[in-house]
Amino acid sequence: MSGPILIFDSGVGGLSVIAPMRRQLPNAALAYACDNAMMPYGTRPDDWLVTRILSVCSAAVAASGCSVLVLACNTASTLALDALRDRLAVPVVGTVPAIKPAAASSRSRHIGLLATSATVSRPYTDRLIREFAADCRVTRVAADALVGQAERLLAGETPDRRIIRDATAPLWSAGDLDTVVLGCTHFPLLGACIAEAAPRGVRLIDSGEAIARRTAQVVARPTSRGECDRSFATALDSRLSRALEAFGFDAPQLLSLD
């Protein structure tokens, strides 16, 4: 099956995987879809989210004619990955919090997980920690407020550094924490601000490169890239258009949902 690689997120967080995706597959056409009308996902009920994600992703796959769907959203991946694979005819690549590489690189054996409330408390996350970081102390911090700050940044506004400092402060109470998993695709967009908020040097690890590598393994015949890639949204917004344009996408088309 030919077609672009479709990247989905609740908002602009999935744009954090665009650079690694283009490094891995420089000639492939991409498409981007976001459910910005219902963003953020991290604080919404699970059952509602599964239904919504299935609806939006099905519409985006149909509208884009994609060859593969990349769920560049930790919440969507932990909740709806299996359901999407059952429903859709195209392969679906999920996003996994980078617990494994963080544990492998930590010298102190104390790592942090910075994510949304949904991801921090998900049983899926518990399993990742048991499997790959059983010998580590893992400090989990729910930082839902950072999603809005990443959206502000890509809308051309200045993130509120006080909010970023407050959201990340629980990570720094123990002096031996040396590695932080950015467990939401919005958060790498704020990497410089998060590093600035840290009282000492820490390693920040996200899933972008792993997502790109897995997509390259899965995709069969992606369409060749043209001048601009297409994008789709559930609500039209001039700030979203500017953010997408900066990453090489046309202004978003409004998705029609069943």
PDB file of C-alpha atoms in Angstrom:
ATOM      1  CA  MET A   1       0.000   0.000   0.000  1.00  0.00           C
ATOM      2  CA  SER A   2       1.397   3.403  -0.983  1.00  0.00           C
ATOM      3  CA  GLY A   3       0.625   6.748   0.619  1.00  0.00           C
ATOM      4  CA  PRO A   4       2.095   9.244   3.072  1.00  0.00           C
ATOM      5  CA  ILE A   5       3.118   8.470   6.633  1.00  0.00           C
ATOM      6  CA  LEU A   6       0.343   9.860   8.847  1.00  0.00           C
ATOM      7  CA  ILE A   7       1.393  11.188  12.247  1.00  0.00           C
ATOM      8  CA  PHE A   8      -1.343  11.698  14.843  1.00  0.00           C
ATOM      9  CA  ASP A   9      -1.438  13.512  18.172  1.00  0.00           C
ATOM     10  CA  SER A  10      -4.002  15.336  20.246  1.00  0.00           C
ATOM     11  CA  GLY A  11      -2.238  18.618  19.468  1.00  0.00           C
ATOM     12  CA  VAL A  12       1.164  19.748  18.194  1.00  0.00           C
ATOM     13  CA  GLY A  13       3.201  17.343  20.327  1.00  0.00           C
ATOM     14  CA  GLY A  14       3.566  14.913  17.458  1.00  0.00           C
ATOM     15  CA  LEU A  15       5.565  17.534  15.611  1.00  0.00           C
ATOM     16  CA  SER A  16       8.462  16.575  17.881  1.00  0.00           C
ATOM     17  CA  VAL A  17       8.883  13.372  15.843  1.00  0.00           C
ATOM     18  CA  ILE A  18       8.991  15.139  12.460  1.00  0.00           C
ATOM     19  CA  ALA A  19      12.745  15.852  12.494  1.00  0.00           C
ATOM     20  CA  PRO A  20      13.766  12.258  13.337  1.00  0.00           C
ATOM     21  CA  MET A  21      11.197  10.951  10.842  1.00  0.00           C
ATOM     22  CA  ARG A  22      12.655  13.083   8.056  1.00  0.00           C
ATOM     23  CA  ARG A  23      16.181  12.031   8.979  1.00  0.00           C
ATOM     24  CA  GLN A  24      15.151   8.384   8.800  1.00  0.00           C
ATOM     25  CA  LEU A  25      12.921   8.702   5.703  1.00  0.00           C
ATOM     26  CA  PRO A  26      14.010  11.904   3.947  1.00  0.00           C
ATOM     27  CA  ASN A  27      12.093  11.277   0.716  1.00  0.00           C
ATOM     28  CA  ALA A  28       8.792  10.119   2.216  1.00  0.00           C
ATOM     29  CA  ALA A  29       5.664  12.246   2.160  1.00  0.00           C
ATOM     30  CA  LEU A  30       4.236  12.906   5.613  1.00  0.00           C
ATOM     31  CA  ALA A  31       0.777  13.922   6.769  1.00  0.00           C
ATOM     32  CA  TYR A  32      -0.185  15.273  10.181  1.00  0.00           C
ATOM     33  CA  ALA A  33      -3.502  15.025  12.012  1.00  0.00           C
ATOM     34  CA  CYS A  34      -4.466  16.382  15.408  1.00  0.00           C
ATOM     35  CA  ASP A  35      -7.590  16.410  17.543  1.00  0.00           C
ATOM     36  CA  ASN A  36      -7.011  19.944  18.731  1.00  0.00           C
ATOM     37  CA  ALA A  37     -10.734  20.461  19.389  1.00  0.00           C
ATOM     38  CA  MET A  38     -10.454  18.021  22.319  1.00  0.00           C
ATOM     39  CA  MET A  39      -6.862  18.618  23.423  1.00  0.00           C
ATOM     40  CA  PRO A  40      -5.454  17.791  25.969  1.00  0.00           C
ATOM     41  CA  TYR A  41      -6.169  14.068  26.159  1.00  0.00           C
ATOM     42  CA  GLY A  42      -4.251  13.366  29.358  1.00  0.00           C
ATOM     43  CA  THR A  43      -7.034  14.311  31.783  1.00  0.00           C
ATOM     44  CA  ARG A  44     -10.049  12.833  29.944  1.00  0.00           C
ATOM     45  CA  PRO A  45     -11.882   9.556  30.840  1.00  0.00           C
ATOM     46  CA  ASP A  46     -10.433   6.416  29.272  1.00  0.00           C
ATOM     47  CA  ASP A  47     -13.629   5.090  27.679  1.00  0.00           C
ATOM     48  CA  TRP A  48     -14.413   8.420  26.074  1.00  0.00           C
ATOM     49  CA  LEU A  49     -10.855   8.695  24.778  1.00  0.00           C
ATOM     50  CA  VAL A  50     -10.853   5.285  23.101  1.00  0.00           C
ATOM     51  CA  THR A  51     -14.060   6.103  21.211  1.00  0.00           C
ATOM     52  CA  ARG A  52     -12.769   9.526  20.225  1.00  0.00           C
ATOM     53  CA  ILE A  53      -9.342   8.302  19.097  1.00  0.00           C
ATOM     54  CA  LEU A  54     -10.904   5.584  16.948  1.00  0.00           C
ATOM     55  CA  SER A  55     -13.207   8.133  15.328  1.00  0.00           C
ATOM     56  CA  VAL A  56     -10.557  10.778  14.625  1.00  0.00           C
ATOM     57  CA  CYS A  57      -7.859   8.364  13.458  1.00  0.00           C
ATOM     58  CA  SER A  58     -10.277   6.517  11.165  1.00  0.00           C
ATOM     59  CA  ALA A  59     -11.293   9.832   9.575  1.00  0.00           C
ATOM     60  CA  ALA A  60      -7.667  10.958   9.226  1.00  0.00           C
ATOM     61  CA  VAL A  61      -6.562   7.678   7.645  1.00  0.00           C
ATOM     62  CA  ALA A  62      -9.388   7.909   5.117  1.00  0.00           C
ATOM     63  CA  ALA A  63      -8.726  11.582   4.328  1.00  0.00           C
ATOM     64  CA  SER A  64      -4.953  11.201   3.957  1.00  0.00           C
ATOM     65  CA  GLY A  65      -4.804   7.890   2.101  1.00  0.00           C
ATOM     66  CA  CYS A  66      -1.830   7.006   4.277  1.00  0.00           C
ATOM     67  CA  SER A  67       0.309   3.881   4.140  1.00  0.00           C
ATOM     68  CA  VAL A  68       0.939   3.789   7.908  1.00  0.00           C
ATOM     69  CA  LEU A  69      -0.439   5.545  10.993  1.00  0.00           C
ATOM     70  CA  VAL A  70       2.015   6.729  13.656  1.00  0.00           C
ATOM     71  CA  LEU A  71       0.406   7.372  17.047  1.00  0.00           C
ATOM     72  CA  ALA A  72       2.752  10.106  18.241  1.00  0.00           C
ATOM     73  CA  CYS A  73       0.784  10.340  21.469  1.00  0.00           C
ATOM     74  CA  ASN A  74       1.522   8.332  24.589  1.00  0.00           C
ATOM     75  CA  THR A  75      -2.051   8.519  25.868  1.00  0.00           C
ATOM     76  CA  ALA A  76      -3.531   7.289  22.580  1.00  0.00           C
ATOM     77  CA  SER A  77      -0.942   4.524  22.324  1.00  0.00           C
ATOM     78  CA  THR A  78      -1.475   3.162  25.815  1.00  0.00           C
ATOM     79  CA  LEU A  79      -5.266   3.226  25.420  1.00  0.00           C
ATOM     80  CA  ALA A  80      -6.223   2.574  21.811  1.00  0.00           C
ATOM     81  CA  LEU A  81      -3.316   0.935  19.966  1.00  0.00           C
ATOM     82  CA  ASP A  82      -4.837  -2.555  19.856  1.00  0.00           C
ATOM     83  CA  ALA A  83      -8.297  -1.239  18.954  1.00  0.00           C
ATOM     84  CA  LEU A  84      -6.870   0.806  16.083  1.00  0.00           C
ATOM     85  CA  ARG A  85      -4.917  -2.167  14.772  1.00  0.00           C
ATOM     86  CA  ASP A  86      -8.117  -4.204  14.800  1.00  0.00           C
ATOM     87  CA  ARG A  87     -10.104  -1.518  12.974  1.00  0.00           C
ATOM     88  CA  LEU A  88      -7.674  -0.100  10.406  1.00  0.00           C
ATOM     89  CA  ALA A  89      -6.291  -1.712   7.257  1.00  0.00           C
ATOM     90  CA  VAL A  90      -2.945   0.129   7.549  1.00  0.00           C
ATOM     91  CA  PRO A  91      -0.123  -0.671  10.019  1.00  0.00           C
ATOM     92  CA  VAL A  92      -0.161   1.338  13.256  1.00  0.00           C
ATOM     93  CA  VAL A  93       3.053   2.355  15.059  1.00  0.00           C
ATOM     94  CA  GLY A  94       2.658   3.296  18.717  1.00  0.00           C
ATOM     95  CA  THR A  95       4.650   5.443  21.116  1.00  0.00           C
ATOM     96  CA  VAL A  96       6.225   3.930  24.223  1.00  0.00           C
ATOM     97  CA  PRO A  97       7.734   6.033  27.041  1.00  0.00           C
ATOM     98  CA  ALA A  98      11.514   5.662  26.743  1.00  0.00           C
ATOM     99  CA  ILE A  99      11.925   3.771  30.030  1.00  0.00           C
ATOM    100  CA  LYS A 100      14.249   1.136  28.548  1.00  0.00           C
ATOM    101  CA  PRO A 101      16.917   3.496  27.102  1.00  0.00           C
ATOM    102  CA  ALA A 102      16.694   5.722  30.176  1.00  0.00           C
ATOM    103  CA  ALA A 103      17.380   2.818  32.519  1.00  0.00           C
ATOM    104  CA  ALA A 104      20.218   1.638  30.296  1.00  0.00           C
ATOM    105  CA  SER A 105      21.921   5.041  30.354  1.00  0.00           C
ATOM    106  CA  SER A 106      21.408   5.996  34.013  1.00  0.00           C
ATOM    107  CA  ARG A 107      24.548   5.748  36.123  1.00  0.00           C
ATOM    108  CA  SER A 108      22.847   6.529  39.429  1.00  0.00           C
ATOM    109  CA  ARG A 109      19.925   4.111  38.803  1.00  0.00           C
ATOM    110  CA  HIS A 110      17.492   6.917  39.625  1.00  0.00           C
ATOM    111  CA  ILE A 111      15.417   8.103  36.669  1.00  0.00           C
ATOM    112  CA  GLY A 112      12.457  10.421  36.316  1.00  0.00           C
ATOM    113  CA  LEU A 113       9.302  10.004  34.248  1.00  0.00           C
ATOM    114  CA  LEU A 114       7.750  13.314  33.220  1.00  0.00           C
ATOM    115  CA  ALA A 115       4.403  12.671  31.537  1.00  0.00           C
ATOM    116  CA  THR A 116       0.698  13.436  31.625  1.00  0.00           C
ATOM    117  CA  SER A 117      -1.487  12.125  34.432  1.00  0.00           C
ATOM    118  CA  ALA A 118      -2.830   9.372  32.167  1.00  0.00           C
ATOM    119  CA  THR A 119       0.591   8.028  31.192  1.00  0.00           C
ATOM    120  CA  VAL A 120       2.147   8.287  34.659  1.00  0.00           C
ATOM    121  CA  SER A 121      -0.540   6.093  36.235  1.00  0.00           C
ATOM    122  CA  ARG A 122      -1.207   3.689  33.360  1.00  0.00           C
ATOM    123  CA  PRO A 123      -0.725  -0.074  34.015  1.00  0.00           C
ATOM    124  CA  TYR A 124       1.185  -0.156  30.710  1.00  0.00           C
ATOM    125  CA  THR A 125       3.760   2.190  32.265  1.00  0.00           C
ATOM    126  CA  ASP A 126       3.962  -0.026  35.359  1.00  0.00           C
ATOM    127  CA  ARG A 127       4.817  -2.990  33.125  1.00  0.00           C
ATOM    128  CA  LEU A 128       7.540  -1.059  31.287  1.00  0.00           C
ATOM    129  CA  ILE A 129       9.157  -0.115  34.587  1.00  0.00           C
ATOM    130  CA  ARG A 130       8.987  -3.668  35.924  1.00  0.00           C
ATOM    131  CA  GLU A 131      10.463  -5.066  32.710  1.00  0.00           C
ATOM    132  CA  PHE A 132      13.180  -2.535  31.926  1.00  0.00           C
ATOM    133  CA  ALA A 133      13.870  -0.527  35.098  1.00  0.00           C
ATOM    134  CA  ALA A 134      13.311  -2.974  37.940  1.00  0.00           C
ATOM    135  CA  ASP A 135      16.685  -2.058  39.451  1.00  0.00           C
ATOM    136  CA  CYS A 136      16.013   1.696  39.223  1.00  0.00           C
ATOM    137  CA  ARG A 137      14.250   4.135  41.442  1.00  0.00           C
ATOM    138  CA  VAL A 138      11.663   5.856  39.221  1.00  0.00           C
ATOM    139  CA  THR A 139      10.254   9.228  40.235  1.00  0.00           C
ATOM    140  CA  ARG A 140       6.985   9.777  38.373  1.00  0.00           C
ATOM    141  CA  VAL A 141       5.754  13.321  37.856  1.00  0.00           C
ATOM    142  CA  ALA A 142       2.456  14.240  36.217  1.00  0.00           C
ATOM    143  CA  ALA A 143       3.008  17.494  34.353  1.00  0.00           C
ATOM    144  CA  ASP A 144      -0.183  18.156  32.383  1.00  0.00           C
ATOM    145  CA  ALA A 145       0.489  21.897  32.464  1.00  0.00           C
ATOM    146  CA  LEU A 146       3.475  21.439  30.143  1.00  0.00           C
ATOM    147  CA  VAL A 147       1.192  20.410  27.258  1.00  0.00           C
ATOM    148  CA  GLY A 148      -0.260  23.906  27.100  1.00  0.00           C
ATOM    149  CA  GLN A 149       3.197  25.462  27.284  1.00  0.00           C
ATOM    150  CA  ALA A 150       4.385  23.411  24.289  1.00  0.00           C
ATOM    151  CA  GLU A 151       1.299  24.509  22.383  1.00  0.00           C
ATOM    152  CA  ARG A 152       2.104  28.127  23.287  1.00  0.00           C
ATOM    153  CA  LEU A 153       5.673  27.751  22.072  1.00  0.00           C
ATOM    154  CA  LEU A 154       4.657  26.467  18.641  1.00  0.00           C
ATOM    155  CA  ALA A 155       1.991  29.147  18.375  1.00  0.00           C
ATOM    156  CA  GLY A 156       4.801  31.711  18.506  1.00  0.00           C
ATOM    157  CA  GLU A 157       4.242  32.693  22.146  1.00  0.00           C
ATOM    158  CA  THR A 158       6.734  32.563  25.017  1.00  0.00           C
ATOM    159  CA  PRO A 159       6.278  29.620  27.396  1.00  0.00           C
ATOM    160  CA  ASP A 160       5.735  30.535  31.029  1.00  0.00           C
ATOM    161  CA  ARG A 161       8.968  29.460  32.675  1.00  0.00           C
ATOM    162  CA  ARG A 162       7.416  29.637  36.133  1.00  0.00           C
ATOM    163  CA  ILE A 163       4.872  26.982  35.122  1.00  0.00           C
ATOM    164  CA  ILE A 164       7.682  24.833  33.722  1.00  0.00           C
ATOM    165  CA  ARG A 165       9.750  25.223  36.896  1.00  0.00           C
ATOM    166  CA  ASP A 166       6.774  24.355  39.113  1.00  0.00           C
ATOM    167  CA  ALA A 167       5.776  21.348  36.994  1.00  0.00           C
ATOM    168  CA  THR A 168       9.263  19.848  36.976  1.00  0.00           C
ATOM    169  CA  ALA A 169      10.254  20.755  40.569  1.00  0.00           C
ATOM    170  CA  PRO A 170       9.340  17.320  42.048  1.00  0.00           C
ATOM    171  CA  LEU A 171      12.039  15.742  39.876  1.00  0.00           C
ATOM    172  CA  TRP A 172      14.864  17.633  41.509  1.00  0.00           C
ATOM    173  CA  SER A 173      14.256  16.880  45.206  1.00  0.00           C
ATOM    174  CA  ALA A 174      16.700  13.947  45.121  1.00  0.00           C
ATOM    175  CA  GLY A 175      20.213  14.881  44.093  1.00  0.00           C
ATOM    176  CA  ASP A 176      21.044  11.560  42.423  1.00  0.00           C
ATOM    177  CA  LEU A 177      18.412  11.624  39.654  1.00  0.00           C
ATOM    178  CA  ASP A 178      20.406  11.808  36.425  1.00  0.00           C
ATOM    179  CA  THR A 179      18.015  10.893  33.584  1.00  0.00           C
ATOM    180  CA  VAL A 180      14.488  12.080  32.719  1.00  0.00           C
ATOM    181  CA  VAL A 181      12.094  10.347  30.347  1.00  0.00           C
ATOM    182  CA  LEU A 182       9.983  12.866  28.429  1.00  0.00           C
ATOM    183  CA  GLY A 183       6.896  10.670  28.375  1.00  0.00           C
ATOM    184  CA  CYS A 184       4.667  12.946  26.310  1.00  0.00           C
ATOM    185  CA  THR A 185       5.493  13.928  22.739  1.00  0.00           C
ATOM    186  CA  HIS A 186       4.739  17.563  23.594  1.00  0.00           C
ATOM    187  CA  PHE A 187       7.598  17.667  26.089  1.00  0.00           C
ATOM    188  CA  PRO A 188      10.639  17.414  23.749  1.00  0.00           C
ATOM    189  CA  LEU A 189       9.459  20.697  22.229  1.00  0.00           C
ATOM    190  CA  LEU A 190      10.221  22.220  25.658  1.00  0.00           C
ATOM    191  CA  GLY A 191      13.536  20.398  26.093  1.00  0.00           C
ATOM    192  CA  ALA A 192      15.609  23.567  26.420  1.00  0.00           C
ATOM    193  CA  CYS A 193      13.187  25.048  28.960  1.00  0.00           C
ATOM    194  CA  ILE A 194      13.093  21.829  31.007  1.00  0.00           C
ATOM    195  CA  ALA A 195      16.900  21.637  31.025  1.00  0.00           C
ATOM    196  CA  GLU A 196      17.017  25.270  32.123  1.00  0.00           C
ATOM    197  CA  ALA A 197      14.652  24.500  35.021  1.00  0.00           C
ATOM    198  CA  ALA A 198      16.882  21.673  36.278  1.00  0.00           C
ATOM    199  CA  PRO A 199      19.288  22.689  39.060  1.00  0.00           C
ATOM    200  CA  ARG A 200      21.969  20.429  37.581  1.00  0.00           C
ATOM    201  CA  GLY A 201      22.735  18.646  34.335  1.00  0.00           C
ATOM    202  CA  VAL A 202      20.415  15.740  33.553  1.00  0.00           C
ATOM    203  CA  ARG A 203      19.937  13.598  30.470  1.00  0.00           C
ATOM    204  CA  LEU A 204      16.572  14.067  28.715  1.00  0.00           C
ATOM    205  CA  ILE A 205      15.383  11.071  26.689  1.00  0.00           C
ATOM    206  CA  ASP A 206      12.348  10.906  24.393  1.00  0.00           C
ATOM    207  CA  SER A 207      10.900   8.394  21.928  1.00  0.00           C
ATOM    208  CA  GLY A 208      11.287  10.330  18.668  1.00  0.00           C
ATOM    209  CA  GLU A 209      14.202   8.400  17.185  1.00  0.00           C
ATOM    210  CA  ALA A 210      12.721   5.027  18.167  1.00  0.00           C
ATOM    211  CA  ILE A 211       9.394   5.947  16.543  1.00  0.00           C
ATOM    212  CA  ALA A 212      11.159   6.929  13.329  1.00  0.00           C
ATOM    213  CA  ARG A 213      13.214   3.732  13.235  1.00  0.00           C
ATOM    214  CA  ARG A 214      10.150   1.564  13.785  1.00  0.00           C
ATOM    215  CA  THR A 215       8.200   3.420  11.095  1.00  0.00           C
ATOM    216  CA  ALA A 216      11.030   2.850   8.612  1.00  0.00           C
ATOM    217  CA  GLN A 217      10.828  -0.898   9.363  1.00  0.00           C
ATOM    218  CA  VAL A 218       7.044  -0.996   8.894  1.00  0.00           C
ATOM    219  CA  VAL A 219       6.372   1.295   5.930  1.00  0.00           C
ATOM    220  CA  ALA A 220       6.319  -0.419   2.547  1.00  0.00           C
ATOM    221  CA  ARG A 221       6.002   2.162  -0.233  1.00  0.00           C
ATOM    222  CA  PRO A 222       5.542   5.678   1.129  1.00  0.00           C
ATOM    223  CA  THR A 223       4.604   8.326  -1.398  1.00  0.00           C
ATOM    224  CA  SER A 224       7.507  10.582  -2.384  1.00  0.00           C
ATOM    225  CA  ARG A 225       7.535  13.976  -0.731  1.00  0.00           C
ATOM    226  CA  GLY A 226       6.413  17.043  -2.662  1.00  0.00           C
ATOM    227  CA  GLU A 227       6.803  20.713  -1.812  1.00  0.00           C
ATOM    228  CA  CYS A 228       4.462  20.614   1.200  1.00  0.00           C
ATOM    229  CA  ASP A 229       2.881  17.859   3.243  1.00  0.00           C
ATOM    230  CA  ARG A 230      -0.832  17.794   4.098  1.00  0.00           C
ATOM    231  CA  SER A 231      -2.349  18.261   7.530  1.00  0.00           C
ATOM    232  CA  PHE A 232      -5.725  17.750   9.162  1.00  0.00           C
ATOM    233  CA  ALA A 233      -7.365  19.038  12.348  1.00  0.00           C
ATOM    234  CA  THR A 234     -10.683  18.838  14.169  1.00  0.00           C
ATOM    235  CA  ALA A 235     -10.766  22.611  14.680  1.00  0.00           C
ATOM    236  CA  LEU A 236      -9.239  25.320  12.500  1.00  0.00           C
ATOM    237  CA  ASP A 237      -6.922  27.751  14.259  1.00  0.00           C
ATOM    238  CA  SER A 238      -4.494  30.293  12.817  1.00  0.00           C
ATOM    239  CA  ARG A 239      -1.888  29.513  15.487  1.00  0.00           C
ATOM    240  CA  LEU A 240      -2.021  25.820  14.586  1.00  0.00           C
ATOM    241  CA  SER A 241      -1.580  26.714  10.913  1.00  0.00           C
ATOM    242  CA  ARG A 242       1.574  28.707  11.724  1.00  0.00           C
ATOM    243  CA  ALA A 243       3.008  25.856  13.784  1.00  0.00           C
ATOM    244  CA  LEU A 244       2.364  23.314  11.041  1.00  0.00           C
ATOM    245  CA  GLU A 245       3.788  25.613   8.375  1.00  0.00           C
ATOM    246  CA  ALA A 246       7.052  25.858  10.326  1.00  0.00           C
ATOM    247  CA  PHE A 247       7.383  22.068  10.008  1.00  0.00           C
ATOM    248  CA  GLY A 248       6.660  21.969   6.269  1.00  0.00           C
ATOM    249  CA  PHE A 249       2.909  21.290   6.284  1.00  0.00           C
ATOM    250  CA  ASP A 250       0.088  23.012   4.409  1.00  0.00           C
ATOM    251  CA  ALA A 251      -2.677  24.715   6.376  1.00  0.00           C
ATOM    252  CA  PRO A 252      -4.841  22.022   7.981  1.00  0.00           C
ATOM    253  CA  GLN A 253      -8.026  20.707   6.411  1.00  0.00           C
ATOM    254  CA  LEU A 254     -10.984  20.216   8.728  1.00  0.00           C
ATOM    255  CA  LEU A 255     -11.625  16.552   9.476  1.00  0.00           C
ATOM    256  CA  SER A 256     -15.198  15.352   9.056  1.00  0.00           C
ATOM    257  CA  LEU A 257     -16.096  12.864  11.802  1.00  0.00           C
ATOM    258  CA  ASP A 258     -18.917  10.319  11.747  1.00  0.00           C
TER     259      ASP A 258
END
